[in-house]
Each structure stands twice: as structure tokens, then as C-alpha cells.
């Protein structure tokens, strides 16, 4: 098992957001998490990635059998966890190229490898840029600075491709993408899929799941996963809305 | 004559020394300059050294400096054994005309004043006083108003040497002129330096001015530079400050700009005990433009105080200030930006910005950008920020596997880079990029070599986070 979340409770500023989440993800699987606004989807993603502002008050998260909650953000990344941000952060003055090279080299260092040779790095950049159809110009600019909404999302997938993670959590990577971009991003994610890695996609739209076909769909509602099923659950949600879920649990 | 006002060991010593040495001090003066010195001295007796009661000095505590017994004031020229060794510059591809100053004295292997075939003159201020008395007298104390503060007054009265540069009308000095000003004395030393730079009409000059100390002795340096830009003249001015933690630099630059002149001044303060930089810019002709930039990286107990005072006297001028600082440990920084737009200065553009990052709870910033506008058709803005490193950005960077330390480095460097990018000499820019990275990592060695001598130039491969752009 790659990821095992047991009865996870997390709060921010004393306010409990996650109220007992259980989730198991195996290698090779794609899980989709859906649910109404403000129910804690991004919070769950942040807690997996290691955002310190969220306090885990109860429960545990095991990753590759080890307690994930004990290790800092950057070490989680080096262990193969990747978060595609719902709202990617703009970092003026740090060029994309520089940012990626630093990230790749820090991850290599973590695994006892030498820094990536310049030529190899450039080839890697070119290859991955092509994959998500990012123009050269974007990578010469500062990280996300002045990127359009769609460009920011593409850039998340580009970074994912560069870092080749084992567990990717993609938080609403589809929102704000035009129809072509959605296909490009989904293709990118599909190309990166393997028997060795897993993906959790958080989305509001069934449409994405036509491209990235999930093995499981979960509904997160008021800090808990209240329903899980196969990909047909997404279609059911699309037609019936969340009222149907609410009625089911009350 | 006894100065009862603001009496400190330092001011007493100044007064005493002027009394004893004034004949020596004035030995090359013409009448005008000698008179000027006397008047400045009279003023000093009246106003004394500036204390925290004065608005422009209220956030900088110099009491320790005022009570320090500096060993050495007035002095003769010292023979320098091996000038080339002390003053060398190893910035790759930086090809400059190098002028050397040691403890406030101009030092040179050959003549003290050099005259080029195109009429450019450079060298020792004292030599200029002897050889071009009228030229010096025409400008001496014309821009540095000694009635306003005691440091300017006492410098005007007592300063003997400094550097002098004269660029005639229509001449462009192609190579940058680099002044390396080194403080290196076996005793605590107080130096007063006087610099004069005159650019004629359409003249062009790039000046790199480095202040360095070579040892750990205490020092105080009170430097006045009077800088005249004739009509349509252009000056790029870089000021590097990298002195030891016991050094105090009191620095005044008085810029006088005629019509359509262009000034770009960039102050890069990397190290020093107390740094007090005062830039006065008088925009005295239509259509001139000045850009005043500053970057300061302070830690431990260091203190920096930047004052920029810009007077817009004529229409259609632009002034632009950008000062950025990173303050660590219990260091402190002050920014005072004061722009005056006079009634006649219509169509003025004036922008002021000061941004600070505080890395600890003990670090302090005091910032006051200030606009005083008497014209009605102007475009002016000012702003100041004091903050920490952006936590959202920190999380984002770390989530890609970059350590907290290096994430901080990336953000700090990105912050500083905006000012470094304003440097238009590529070789200098690259060296400063290196130095700032080193400084941010706490690896910059001061007092060994000059700011541009950095004994171990940054090497690509030794750089854990490679911040160079490809
Ligand atoms: N920094 C914060 N401070 C206070 N409350 C927060 C903070 N971050 C999130 N919350 C609250 O936690 C709850 C869950 O937010 P979260 O972002 O996890 O929702 P979400 O399911 O991702 O919603 P959406 O579908 O709109 O993205 C919300 O009520 C939100 O207001
Ligand atoms: Mg969300």
C-alpha cells in the first residue's frame, strides 16, 4: 500500500476541518475526490503535502508504510509526494528554470546523487515542456508570475513531469483550463501514470474523469469521506448533485 | 571659543585639531577656499555634530562614535610600499581606470593628478587644489550645504584629500573609473575625505566607488562628494560598502543636475557597523532624470540609515527611488526618502519605494518615504513595505523538495535581485550577484580583500543552489 490515511482529523486556528478521513491508495491507482466547496478537499491535500499551518489532532497517515506526519514538507517531496496546487503561488524574481533546477538537484542530493549535468537538465526541460505544450517563454519567466490561470495549471503538471513523483495529489488542476488545455493536461497525467505510482485528482467536474479515468471516486463531505465507488459514482453525482449524498447520510 | 552645544570627545577633537593644524590644512587653499573653511568651521561651532534631536538623524545612534577616542585625524601622506598588491581588482572582464585611496589619501605610483589628451583630469583632490585652484573653488562647498549639518561643516573646514575627476564638455570616458577606498591603519582612525566630480555638458562617466576595510580596527569616515552634472551629462554611479563591523561610514553625496542630465546611482551596502548614507539630489534644469537605487543586507548589530533628498526645481524631471533591504539578527535599517516638488516643477514624475524583509523579531526597520508637492500637474507615488518572507511561497518552494534554508535563500536572493539587475556593467553585475549570494549565506569575508577582490570567486559547481540563469 502506498498511502493509508486512518481517521485523520486536522484543524486550522482551532477550527476542525477534517473530521475523520479514511483513505487507502495503492500503486497504479487513480483516485478522484469530489465534494462541495469548503468541505476540506484542499485541506486534505495540504496535510498530505505537509503544510504546517494545519494541525493534525488525531489519526495517522502512512506512506510507504512510514509515518508521513513526522517528516517535513521538503522530505515528503523527495520521497515522491507532489502537490499540484489549486492556487499556484507567484514567486517574482525566481526564474522557472532556476526553480526547477534547484528542485531537481535538491531531490537528487536527497537520494545521494550528484547535481544533474547542465545539458541533461536542458534536455529534460525541453522534453517535459513539449509534453504539456508549454512555450519556451513561460520557463524564462519568474515562477507563475503573470501566468494566466490556465498557464499556472499547466505549469503544475510540467513540474510534476520534471520531478516524476510517486504520489501526485492534483487539486483542481482542471479548473480554469480551456478544452484543448484540459486534454493536454490530462494526456500529460496519463503519460506519467505507471504501475509504480498513483494519482489523487480533486475535481468538481466529471468531464476531467473522461480523460483521466479513475479507479475510485470518493465524496468528501464536511470533513469526511462519506461515499466511495467506481467511476460511475462521478456520473451519478453529475446528474443528482450533492443533495442526494446529504440525504443519504442524514 | 568653546562649543557648549553638543560637546563630545569627537567634536572637541575636531575643534582642537582645526586650531592646531589649520595652517597645514589650508596650505594649498586659495583665498576663496580658505575663507570657506573658516565659515564652515564657524558653523560647526554653532551646530556641532548632529544628534538624535534632528529629524534626519533621530533613528541613528552615533553616541558611541562621538565618545570614541579616534587616534588619528590630520595626517601627512603615507608612503605605500606595494600599491599594486593592496589595490588590485580581480573581477573578470572588468576593465577600469583604477584610483586608489588609503585612509582618506589618494595614492598613486606616478603623478597625483593625471591629465589626458582629451582634457579629462583625474587624481588627488589635494593636487587639484594646487594645480586647478579656480576650478576647485568654483565648486567647493557650492552644493554641500555646510549650514545644514555638522559633518558637512567640519569636513568642509578640515578635509584635505579625496579624489577629483573632471570631464570636459562633450567627452565620454569610455572605461569606468573605479575608486577603491581602503581603510587600513594600526590605530583607530577617523578620516575626512572630500571628493569632487565635475561633468561638463554632454559628458559621460561611469564611476565605481568601493569602500573597504582591511582589518578589524575601529574607524570613522566622514566623506563628502560633490558631483556636478552639466547639461545633458550622464553619470552611472555605483557605491559598494563592505567594511568591518566596527567601521562607521558617514557619507554625503551632493548631486547637482543641469537640464537633461541623467544620473543613475546604485548603493550596495553589504557590510559595516554603522552606515549613514545621505544622498542629496538637486534637479536644477528641465528634463533631467535620476534613478537612485539601494540594496542593504544587514545582520548582527549592524545599522544602516539611507537618506535620499530630491529637489525638483524645474519642470519635466523624473526621479525614481528604489531601496530594498534584508535585515537579520538584531540589525536595524532606516530609510528616509524626501522628495520636494517645487511650485514651478510641473510635469514632474517622482517615485519612491522602500521594501524590507525582516528575518527575526529583533530586526528593526524605520521607513519614511515622504513627498512634499507644491506643483499641481505631477505624477508622484511613494510606498514602503516591511514584511517577512512570504509563507505561501516558502511552502510552494519546499513542496518541490527544496530545503527550508535554500527556499529562504531563493526568496531573499529574488528580493535583492531587482536592485542588482539595475547594474548596467555586466561584469560588475555578475560579481555583485556572487557577492550577494555569499553574503546571504553568511560566507562573505570582509576585511581580507576589497569588495571586488573576493578571494574565492563563486564557482558554479560549488553552488548548492545554482541561482544563475541559463
Ligand atoms: N488558512 C485558513 N484559515 C481559516 N480557515 C481556513 C483556512 N484554509 C481553509 N480554511 C477553511 O477550511 C474549510 C475547508 O477549506 P478547503 O480549502 O479545504 O475546501 P475545499 O474542499 O478545497 O473547497 P473548494 O472546492 O472551494 O476548493 C473552508 O471552510 C475554509 O474556509
Ligand atoms: Mg480546494
XYZ file of C-alpha atoms and ligand atoms in Angstrom:
752
model
C 0.000 0.000 0.000
C 1.298 3.409 -0.941
C -0.857 5.671 1.200
C -3.031 4.848 4.151
C -4.989 7.549 5.918
C -6.683 6.500 9.133
C -9.250 8.597 10.999
C -7.468 11.823 10.137
C -8.548 14.949 11.992
C -6.984 18.311 11.168
C -7.770 21.835 12.177
C -6.659 25.369 11.480
C -6.733 28.080 14.121
C -8.674 25.725 16.352
C -11.341 25.093 13.728
C -11.673 21.449 12.797
C -11.779 20.921 9.028
C -11.013 17.240 8.602
C -13.147 15.119 10.865
C -12.012 11.552 10.424
C -10.829 10.893 6.886
C -10.073 7.313 5.848
C -8.454 6.596 2.518
C -6.242 3.913 1.033
C -4.316 4.281 -2.181
C -2.302 1.566 -3.880
C 0.368 1.893 -6.522
C -1.006 2.072 -10.031
C -4.343 3.525 -8.922
C -6.106 6.769 -9.725
C -8.477 8.134 -7.113
C -10.821 11.043 -7.622
C -12.051 13.127 -4.731
C -15.147 15.232 -5.254
C -17.298 17.220 -2.903
C -18.933 20.587 -2.333
C -16.937 23.777 -1.825
C -15.321 24.216 1.528
C -15.593 20.623 2.675
C -11.870 20.134 3.149
C -10.512 18.725 -0.133
C -7.641 21.205 -0.367
C -7.045 20.827 3.333
C -6.593 17.096 2.894
C -4.182 17.709 0.016
C -2.201 20.220 2.099
C -1.976 17.880 5.055
C -0.635 15.122 2.806
C 1.948 17.536 1.385
C 2.917 18.724 4.861
C 1.604 22.233 5.208
C 2.402 23.198 8.785
C -0.463 25.628 9.362
C -2.814 22.686 9.567
C -2.636 20.872 12.855
C -3.267 17.171 12.816
C -5.136 16.449 16.016
C -5.931 12.790 15.554
C -5.316 9.846 13.258
C -2.403 8.830 11.109
C -1.049 8.926 7.612
C 1.220 6.139 6.460
C 3.189 6.492 3.252
C 5.166 3.516 2.021
C 4.473 2.111 5.462
C 6.154 5.006 7.274
C 4.557 7.715 9.377
C 4.314 10.627 6.982
C 3.282 13.202 9.566
C 6.720 13.150 11.160
C 8.677 14.394 8.183
C 8.960 17.931 6.830
C 7.480 19.157 3.569
C 10.657 19.000 1.508
C 11.496 15.476 2.612
C 7.996 14.355 1.627
C 8.600 15.831 -1.803
C 11.904 14.000 -2.037
C 10.111 10.802 -1.021
C 7.909 11.258 -4.072
C 4.891 13.261 -2.949
C 3.775 16.006 -5.289
C 1.029 18.557 -4.760
C -0.491 20.293 -7.743
C -1.774 23.477 -6.154
C -5.334 24.698 -6.580
C -3.862 28.196 -6.465
C -0.224 28.081 -7.619
C 1.895 30.739 -5.930
C 3.629 33.523 -7.831
C 7.296 33.955 -6.934
C 8.700 37.100 -8.538
C 12.433 37.069 -9.146
C 12.845 33.280 -9.179
C 13.006 32.010 -12.736
C 11.182 28.795 -13.598
C 14.390 27.291 -14.925
C 16.293 28.104 -11.807
C 13.483 26.879 -9.597
C 13.263 23.546 -11.379
C 16.995 23.016 -11.463
C 17.206 23.703 -7.746
C 14.316 21.331 -7.060
C 15.721 18.553 -9.246
C 19.152 18.907 -7.664
C 17.858 19.003 -4.113
C 15.873 15.844 -4.756
C 18.927 14.209 -6.302
C 21.011 15.227 -3.328
C 18.443 13.646 -1.014
C 18.957 10.388 -2.887
C 22.728 10.726 -2.813
C 23.101 11.707 -6.446
C 25.289 14.405 -7.971
C 23.684 17.508 -9.456
C 22.190 16.975 -12.878
C 24.592 17.938 -15.682
C 23.552 21.136 -17.411
C 22.962 19.567 -20.806
C 20.889 16.758 -19.391
C 18.780 19.219 -17.438
C 18.094 21.284 -20.521
C 17.065 18.194 -22.471
C 14.747 17.162 -19.644
C 13.172 20.614 -19.595
C 12.612 20.550 -23.351
C 11.084 17.105 -23.273
C 8.661 17.903 -20.465
C 7.756 21.280 -21.868
C 6.727 19.559 -25.077
C 4.664 17.103 -23.141
C 2.438 19.789 -21.653
C 2.843 22.071 -24.654
C 4.373 24.890 -22.650
C 6.071 27.603 -24.665
C 9.724 28.383 -24.083
C 8.800 31.859 -22.917
C 6.999 30.659 -19.827
C 10.033 28.907 -18.410
C 12.176 32.005 -18.843
C 9.852 33.952 -16.636
C 9.561 34.064 -12.872
C 7.617 31.214 -11.299
C 3.920 31.717 -12.113
C 4.366 35.474 -12.213
C 1.776 36.939 -14.518
C 0.844 33.466 -15.824
C -2.788 33.125 -16.858
C -4.974 30.802 -14.802
C -4.615 28.044 -17.370
C -0.867 28.549 -17.730
C -0.440 28.171 -13.993
C -2.249 24.844 -14.059
C -0.210 23.597 -16.997
C 2.873 24.670 -15.119
C 1.902 22.457 -12.192
C 1.771 19.449 -14.490
C 5.063 20.482 -16.052
C 6.664 20.476 -12.594
C 5.089 17.120 -11.862
C 6.617 15.770 -15.055
C 10.030 17.195 -14.142
C 10.002 15.685 -10.656
C 8.444 12.346 -11.567
C 6.614 11.750 -8.267
C 5.271 8.528 -6.817
C 2.108 10.014 -5.357
C 0.595 13.058 -7.014
C -2.258 15.000 -5.496
C -3.725 17.280 -8.137
C -6.011 19.855 -6.607
C -8.485 21.137 -9.192
C -5.876 21.112 -11.888
C -8.721 21.110 -14.411
C -10.388 24.308 -13.306
C -9.670 27.282 -15.499
C -8.424 25.183 -18.406
C -9.871 25.572 -21.888
C -10.993 22.450 -23.747
C -7.682 21.914 -25.521
C -5.625 22.618 -22.424
C -7.724 20.160 -20.450
C -6.920 17.461 -22.973
C -3.217 18.338 -22.937
C -3.038 18.290 -19.162
C -4.984 15.037 -18.919
C -2.752 13.454 -21.554
C 0.249 14.589 -19.577
C -1.060 12.981 -16.405
C -1.898 9.789 -18.282
C 1.561 9.592 -19.801
C 3.074 9.862 -16.352
C 0.919 7.045 -14.985
C 2.639 3.765 -14.277
C 2.303 0.665 -12.157
C 4.685 2.264 -9.692
C 2.879 5.492 -8.989
C -0.552 6.733 -8.005
C -2.608 9.867 -8.501
C -5.296 11.553 -6.470
C -7.281 14.060 -8.520
C -9.504 16.544 -6.783
C -12.140 17.900 -9.125
C -15.612 19.308 -9.405
C -16.189 18.118 -12.940
C -16.971 14.714 -14.265
C -15.513 15.856 -17.605
C -11.922 15.513 -16.384
C -12.644 11.930 -15.434
C -13.471 11.122 -19.046
C -9.829 11.806 -19.768
C -8.209 10.644 -16.546
C -10.230 7.583 -15.796
C -10.291 6.909 -12.061
C -10.327 3.542 -10.372
C -12.163 5.017 -7.404
C -14.302 8.066 -6.766
C -14.768 9.422 -3.241
C -17.085 12.062 -1.946
C -15.660 14.295 0.759
C -18.392 15.970 2.738
C -17.968 18.075 5.854
C -14.517 16.735 6.572
C -15.258 13.055 5.993
C -15.325 10.681 3.063
C -18.971 9.718 3.064
C -19.214 7.706 -0.104
C -16.848 5.800 -2.339
C -17.405 3.963 -5.569
C -16.161 3.370 -9.071
C -16.060 5.878 -11.906
C -19.837 5.642 -12.336
C -20.231 7.461 -8.991
C -18.960 10.611 -10.686
C -21.672 10.339 -13.326
C -24.266 9.816 -10.661
C -23.076 12.936 -8.787
C -23.150 14.892 -12.011
C -26.825 14.106 -12.540
C -28.061 14.095 -8.950
C -25.872 16.742 -7.249
C -24.714 16.615 -3.640
C -28.199 16.901 -2.119
C -28.555 13.251 -2.844
C -25.463 12.499 -0.734
C -26.628 14.725 2.080
C -29.971 12.937 2.137
C -28.155 9.636 2.198
C -26.121 10.380 5.285
C -28.672 12.226 7.338
C 35.785 79.765 21.516
C 34.117 76.963 23.360
C 31.408 74.859 21.917
C 28.939 74.152 24.670
C 26.335 72.753 22.370
C 26.620 69.039 21.696
C 30.069 68.724 23.116
C 31.530 65.267 22.629
C 35.074 63.983 22.621
C 34.821 63.733 18.848
C 33.656 67.296 18.258
C 36.168 68.573 20.811
C 38.913 66.791 18.962
C 37.778 68.260 15.638
C 37.779 71.736 17.114
C 41.125 71.232 18.756
C 42.743 69.853 15.625
C 41.447 72.603 13.397
C 43.001 75.098 15.785
C 46.346 73.335 15.761
C 46.601 72.320 12.132
C 44.685 74.925 10.230
C 47.748 76.428 8.628
C 48.648 72.998 7.313
C 45.123 72.222 6.273
C 44.917 75.444 4.317
C 48.354 75.309 2.779
C 47.130 74.769 -0.794
C 43.951 76.821 -0.477
C 43.323 79.930 -2.473
C 41.623 82.767 -0.626
C 38.129 81.701 -1.505
C 38.566 78.201 -0.190
C 40.394 79.304 2.944
C 37.528 81.652 3.679
C 35.049 78.902 3.028
C 36.813 76.687 5.554
C 36.682 79.374 8.201
C 32.995 79.936 7.644
C 32.273 76.230 7.731
C 34.240 75.942 10.947
C 32.254 78.793 12.484
C 29.115 76.915 11.611
C 30.417 73.778 13.154
C 30.991 75.644 16.372
C 27.376 76.718 16.260
C 25.685 73.483 15.320
C 28.069 70.753 16.464
C 27.641 67.128 15.469
C 24.123 66.040 14.589
C 22.252 64.323 17.399
C 19.033 62.413 17.541
C 17.122 65.616 18.177
C 17.373 66.273 14.466
C 14.760 64.725 12.218
C 17.239 63.217 9.745
C 19.340 61.671 12.499
C 16.779 60.605 15.028
C 16.897 56.898 14.237
C 20.651 56.552 14.153
C 22.502 56.481 17.418
C 26.039 57.772 16.975
C 26.755 58.430 20.649
C 29.268 55.601 20.829
C 31.082 57.031 17.830
C 31.016 60.525 19.284
C 32.525 59.263 22.516
C 35.165 57.093 20.910
C 38.700 58.374 21.026
C 39.890 58.109 17.480
C 43.592 58.147 17.352
C 44.289 59.747 14.164
C 42.902 62.730 12.303
C 45.059 65.123 10.410
C 47.896 63.389 8.687
C 50.580 63.502 6.140
C 50.806 61.424 3.058
C 51.868 57.889 3.869
C 54.199 56.022 1.636
C 52.600 52.896 0.288
C 55.046 50.141 -0.397
C 53.239 47.997 -2.836
C 50.275 49.738 -4.331
C 49.582 47.051 -6.869
C 49.248 44.451 -4.189
C 46.917 46.418 -1.983
C 44.828 47.670 -4.815
C 44.044 45.132 -7.379
C 40.817 44.158 -8.855
C 40.127 40.640 -9.952
C 36.634 40.999 -11.286
C 36.837 39.131 -14.561
C 36.299 41.318 -17.603
C 36.034 44.470 -15.546
C 38.395 46.844 -17.186
C 38.621 50.110 -15.289
C 40.740 53.131 -14.610
C 41.686 52.436 -11.032
C 42.157 55.177 -8.474
C 43.331 54.203 -5.024
C 42.671 55.839 -1.711
C 44.293 54.709 1.505
C 42.979 56.079 4.782
C 41.493 59.038 3.032
C 44.609 59.811 0.997
C 44.982 59.459 -2.724
C 47.829 57.105 -3.546
C 49.439 56.574 -6.883
C 52.600 55.211 -8.387
C 53.037 58.190 -10.656
C 51.682 61.700 -10.718
C 48.991 62.680 -8.234
C 46.899 64.191 -10.992
C 46.653 62.865 -14.478
C 45.603 64.924 -17.481
C 44.547 63.005 -20.574
C 44.900 64.391 -24.096
C 41.116 64.826 -24.319
C 41.209 67.119 -21.291
C 39.960 64.635 -18.711
C 41.635 65.154 -15.348
C 41.632 62.659 -12.530
C 43.523 62.011 -9.355
C 44.042 63.590 -5.971
C 41.752 66.318 -4.715
C 44.648 67.947 -2.903
C 46.671 68.037 -6.093
C 43.711 69.600 -7.892
C 43.581 72.224 -5.191
C 47.166 73.126 -6.064
C 47.035 72.833 -9.808
C 43.468 73.913 -10.605
C 42.545 76.219 -7.730
C 39.941 78.164 -9.707
C 38.210 75.080 -10.971
C 38.022 73.630 -7.471
C 36.998 76.912 -5.883
C 34.202 77.284 -8.411
C 32.554 74.183 -6.977
C 33.907 73.782 -3.458
C 31.059 73.828 -0.926
C 28.660 75.073 -3.587
C 26.437 72.018 -3.338
C 27.373 70.605 0.053
C 25.493 72.966 2.316
C 27.559 73.156 5.492
C 24.940 75.170 7.318
C 22.688 72.126 7.423
C 24.747 69.579 9.312
C 27.886 69.377 11.381
C 29.533 66.582 9.444
C 29.424 68.584 6.244
C 30.603 71.667 8.093
C 33.610 70.027 9.698
C 34.508 68.175 6.532
C 34.399 71.419 4.564
C 36.665 73.001 7.154
C 39.168 70.198 7.530
C 39.203 67.775 4.613
C 42.492 67.659 2.780
C 42.253 64.989 0.183
C 39.947 62.766 -1.769
C 39.532 62.149 -5.449
C 38.953 64.632 -8.185
C 37.535 63.935 -11.612
C 36.910 66.462 -14.322
C 35.333 65.534 -17.637
C 35.206 68.393 -20.151
C 32.232 69.200 -22.368
C 31.355 66.545 -24.887
C 33.765 63.925 -23.605
C 32.715 60.406 -22.848
C 35.033 58.465 -20.546
C 34.741 55.018 -22.049
C 36.302 52.961 -19.290
C 34.602 53.033 -15.902
C 36.611 54.832 -13.245
C 36.949 52.744 -10.129
C 37.861 54.229 -6.805
C 38.993 51.808 -4.181
C 38.891 53.452 -0.820
C 40.628 51.332 1.759
C 40.797 51.862 5.482
C 43.791 50.092 6.929
C 45.575 51.544 9.898
C 47.150 50.138 13.007
C 45.126 52.533 15.160
C 41.526 53.633 15.425
C 41.261 56.147 12.713
C 38.994 58.986 11.715
C 39.211 60.154 8.143
C 37.556 63.003 6.324
C 37.526 62.719 2.587
C 36.460 65.267 0.042
C 35.611 64.276 -3.479
C 34.755 66.472 -6.411
C 33.403 65.235 -9.711
C 32.595 67.664 -12.473
C 30.957 66.560 -15.712
C 30.704 69.169 -18.438
C 27.927 69.461 -21.000
C 27.237 66.154 -22.778
C 29.963 64.475 -20.758
C 29.627 60.859 -19.756
C 31.156 58.883 -16.909
C 30.776 55.623 -15.063
C 32.070 55.615 -11.529
C 32.514 52.634 -9.250
C 33.239 53.622 -5.717
C 34.247 50.942 -3.244
C 34.628 51.426 0.485
C 36.529 48.679 2.201
C 38.393 47.993 5.351
C 41.320 45.660 5.596
C 41.462 44.967 9.290
C 39.320 44.977 12.395
C 40.279 48.357 13.764
C 37.610 50.855 14.582
C 37.226 53.628 12.101
C 35.066 56.593 11.290
C 34.929 58.042 7.882
C 33.173 61.262 7.013
C 33.067 61.566 3.271
C 31.619 64.356 1.184
C 31.248 64.061 -2.548
C 30.154 66.989 -4.632
C 29.023 65.805 -8.019
C 28.092 68.188 -10.797
C 26.309 67.047 -13.924
C 26.289 69.649 -16.685
C 23.627 69.924 -19.318
C 22.837 66.568 -20.890
C 25.636 64.897 -18.927
C 25.303 61.313 -17.844
C 26.673 59.582 -14.768
C 26.406 55.992 -13.636
C 27.465 55.833 -10.049
C 27.969 52.624 -8.107
C 28.783 52.644 -4.455
C 29.897 49.496 -2.724
C 30.169 49.356 1.022
C 31.880 46.414 2.600
C 33.684 47.444 5.754
C 34.203 45.743 9.096
C 31.643 45.736 11.899
C 33.498 48.416 13.837
C 33.518 50.854 10.970
C 31.240 53.816 10.731
C 30.721 55.404 7.357
C 29.099 58.793 7.215
C 28.646 59.518 3.621
C 27.223 62.540 1.838
C 26.738 62.740 -1.888
C 25.535 66.069 -3.224
C 24.385 65.789 -6.811
C 23.725 68.872 -8.839
C 21.949 68.268 -12.137
C 21.503 70.638 -15.043
C 18.958 70.336 -17.841
C 18.548 66.895 -19.433
C 21.230 65.377 -17.259
C 20.897 61.727 -16.352
C 22.026 60.146 -13.111
C 21.880 56.559 -12.015
C 23.188 55.876 -8.550
C 23.229 52.427 -7.039
C 24.356 51.896 -3.457
C 25.130 48.331 -2.463
C 25.712 48.021 1.246
C 26.966 44.595 2.139
C 28.639 45.085 5.468
C 29.556 47.714 8.035
C 28.942 48.720 11.635
C 27.034 51.928 11.120
C 26.358 53.146 7.614
C 24.757 56.523 7.165
C 24.280 57.426 3.534
C 22.910 60.794 2.620
C 22.088 61.486 -0.986
C 21.043 64.970 -1.941
C 19.913 65.496 -5.492
C 19.123 68.912 -6.857
C 17.346 68.796 -10.209
C 18.170 72.211 -11.426
C 17.312 72.031 -15.113
C 14.397 70.827 -17.189
C 14.196 67.284 -18.455
C 16.693 65.643 -16.149
C 16.297 62.177 -14.751
C 17.694 60.467 -11.691
C 17.433 56.890 -10.532
C 18.621 56.261 -7.012
C 18.789 52.628 -6.006
C 19.959 50.931 -2.865
C 20.345 47.423 -1.557
C 21.322 46.689 2.018
C 21.943 43.382 3.722
C 22.376 43.870 7.431
C 22.846 41.403 10.238
C 24.227 41.079 13.752
C 24.092 44.559 15.299
C 24.687 46.461 12.107
C 22.800 49.599 11.332
C 22.120 51.412 8.110
C 20.412 54.713 7.520
C 19.710 55.824 3.967
C 18.526 59.323 3.341
C 17.547 60.446 -0.116
C 16.586 64.032 -0.577
C 15.483 65.014 -4.055
C 14.570 68.551 -5.018
C 12.595 69.030 -8.185
C 13.145 72.665 -9.075
C 12.320 72.635 -12.789
C 9.583 71.070 -14.934
C 9.722 67.745 -16.775
C 12.109 65.932 -14.476
C 11.848 62.362 -13.273
C 13.168 60.908 -10.059
C 12.882 57.309 -9.132
C 13.976 55.700 -5.878
C 14.095 52.016 -5.107
C 15.655 50.824 -1.864
C 15.466 47.240 -0.706
C 16.836 45.655 2.421
C 17.074 42.361 4.240
C 17.557 42.711 7.976
C 18.679 39.796 10.090
C 19.505 39.214 13.789
C 19.190 42.456 15.735
C 20.272 44.698 12.889
C 18.324 47.817 12.038
C 17.637 49.920 8.994
C 16.287 53.376 8.375
C 15.010 54.819 5.157
C 14.172 58.465 4.772
C 13.054 59.480 1.340
C 12.141 63.080 0.916
C 11.053 64.459 -2.422
C 10.241 68.118 -2.803
C 8.421 69.239 -5.916
C 8.582 72.994 -6.085
C 5.840 75.190 -7.495
C 7.498 75.558 -10.908
C 8.284 71.893 -11.337
C 5.217 70.957 -13.376
C 5.086 67.596 -15.165
C 7.293 66.058 -12.523
C 7.438 62.311 -12.150
C 8.622 61.187 -8.745
C 8.509 57.672 -7.398
C 9.755 56.327 -4.112
C 9.768 52.784 -2.952
C 11.335 51.118 0.058
C 10.881 47.420 0.699
C 12.219 45.480 3.633
C 12.323 41.909 4.788
C 12.836 41.268 8.458
C 14.188 37.831 9.245
C 13.895 37.950 13.035
C 11.725 39.509 15.730
C 14.626 41.666 16.830
C 15.413 43.140 13.444
C 14.061 46.639 13.024
C 13.098 48.930 10.200
C 12.088 52.518 10.266
C 10.918 53.791 6.929
C 9.529 57.117 5.907
C 9.024 57.862 2.239
C 7.757 61.388 2.024
C 6.516 63.647 -0.758
C 6.197 67.371 -0.451
C 4.437 68.721 -3.517
C 3.791 72.326 -4.415
C 3.086 71.888 -8.139
C -0.291 70.674 -9.359
C 0.476 68.788 -12.546
C 2.655 65.950 -11.298
C 2.782 62.185 -11.162
C 4.119 61.031 -7.829
C 3.892 57.911 -5.761
C 5.511 56.518 -2.705
C 5.342 53.308 -0.811
C 7.060 51.254 1.818
C 6.714 47.672 2.897
C 8.114 45.778 5.832
C 7.454 42.091 5.901
C 8.685 38.584 6.399
C 9.391 36.034 3.749
C 6.138 35.010 2.116
C 4.947 31.833 3.854
C 2.837 30.738 0.875
C 5.877 30.980 -1.366
C 8.002 29.151 1.211
C 5.542 26.247 1.271
C 5.307 26.164 -2.504
C 9.082 26.031 -2.927
C 9.589 23.476 -0.183
C 6.816 21.302 -1.596
C 9.093 20.740 -4.590
C 11.788 19.267 -2.391
C 13.852 22.372 -1.730
C 15.078 22.692 1.864
C 13.786 25.432 4.082
C 17.203 27.065 4.141
C 17.540 27.103 0.386
C 13.943 28.193 -0.076
C 14.798 31.181 2.086
C 17.906 31.825 0.022
C 15.913 31.727 -3.188
C 13.360 34.185 -1.860
C 15.937 36.526 -0.372
C 18.006 36.486 -3.498
C 14.947 37.070 -5.656
C 14.129 40.035 -3.470
C 17.602 41.533 -3.768
C 17.917 40.770 -7.444
C 15.631 43.589 -8.522
C 18.260 46.103 -7.432
C 21.212 44.098 -8.757
C 19.581 43.925 -12.173
C 19.809 47.706 -12.357
C 23.583 47.446 -12.673
C 24.410 48.072 -16.286
C 28.030 46.849 -16.290
C 27.730 43.109 -16.890
C 30.974 42.111 -15.177
C 30.128 44.132 -12.118
C 26.611 42.774 -12.047
C 27.855 39.197 -12.073
C 30.318 39.873 -9.307
C 27.643 41.516 -7.220
C 25.317 38.584 -7.846
C 28.038 36.329 -6.450
C 28.732 38.574 -3.533
C 25.120 38.935 -2.556
C 24.660 35.174 -2.644
C 27.723 34.774 -0.459
C 26.574 37.481 1.860
C 23.144 35.902 2.231
C 24.739 32.586 3.055
C 26.990 34.298 5.579
C 30.145 33.455 3.675
C 31.325 36.859 2.639
C 34.718 37.586 4.047
C 35.204 41.194 4.894
C 38.462 42.848 5.755
C 40.558 40.436 3.808
C 40.156 41.946 0.460
C 38.296 44.732 -1.172
C 34.716 44.387 -2.100
C 35.715 43.496 -5.596
C 38.628 41.318 -4.615
C 36.571 38.468 -3.289
C 39.328 35.934 -2.893
C 37.220 32.920 -3.818
C 35.016 33.831 -6.700
C 31.858 31.801 -6.644
C 32.225 28.678 -8.663
C 29.291 27.137 -10.446
C 29.856 23.657 -9.125
C 30.301 24.604 -5.512
C 26.994 26.323 -5.538
C 24.439 24.255 -3.771
C 21.543 26.125 -5.196
C 22.510 27.365 -8.533
C 20.916 30.702 -8.919
C 22.480 31.580 -12.192
C 20.155 31.756 -15.090
C 20.798 29.723 -18.182
N -5.960 29.403 6.368
C -7.244 29.174 6.726
N -7.772 29.842 7.774
C -9.052 29.626 8.154
N -9.873 28.772 7.542
C -9.406 28.084 6.505
C -8.064 28.243 6.033
N -7.877 27.435 4.983
C -9.055 26.800 4.790
N -9.974 27.189 5.697
C -11.370 26.726 5.791
O -11.399 25.340 5.759
C -12.529 24.875 5.059
C -12.106 23.883 4.015
O -11.358 24.536 3.016
P -10.734 23.780 1.769
O -9.918 24.750 1.023
O -10.075 22.544 2.241
O -12.073 23.417 0.953
P -12.208 22.708 -0.455
O -12.991 21.490 -0.218
O -10.908 22.562 -1.104
O -13.118 23.769 -1.229
P -13.111 24.220 -2.776
O -13.900 23.187 -3.513
O -13.826 25.507 -2.777
O -11.708 24.315 -3.226
C -13.215 26.102 4.482
O -14.319 26.428 5.292
C -12.170 27.169 4.560
O -12.721 28.434 4.756
Mg -9.992 23.415 -2.723
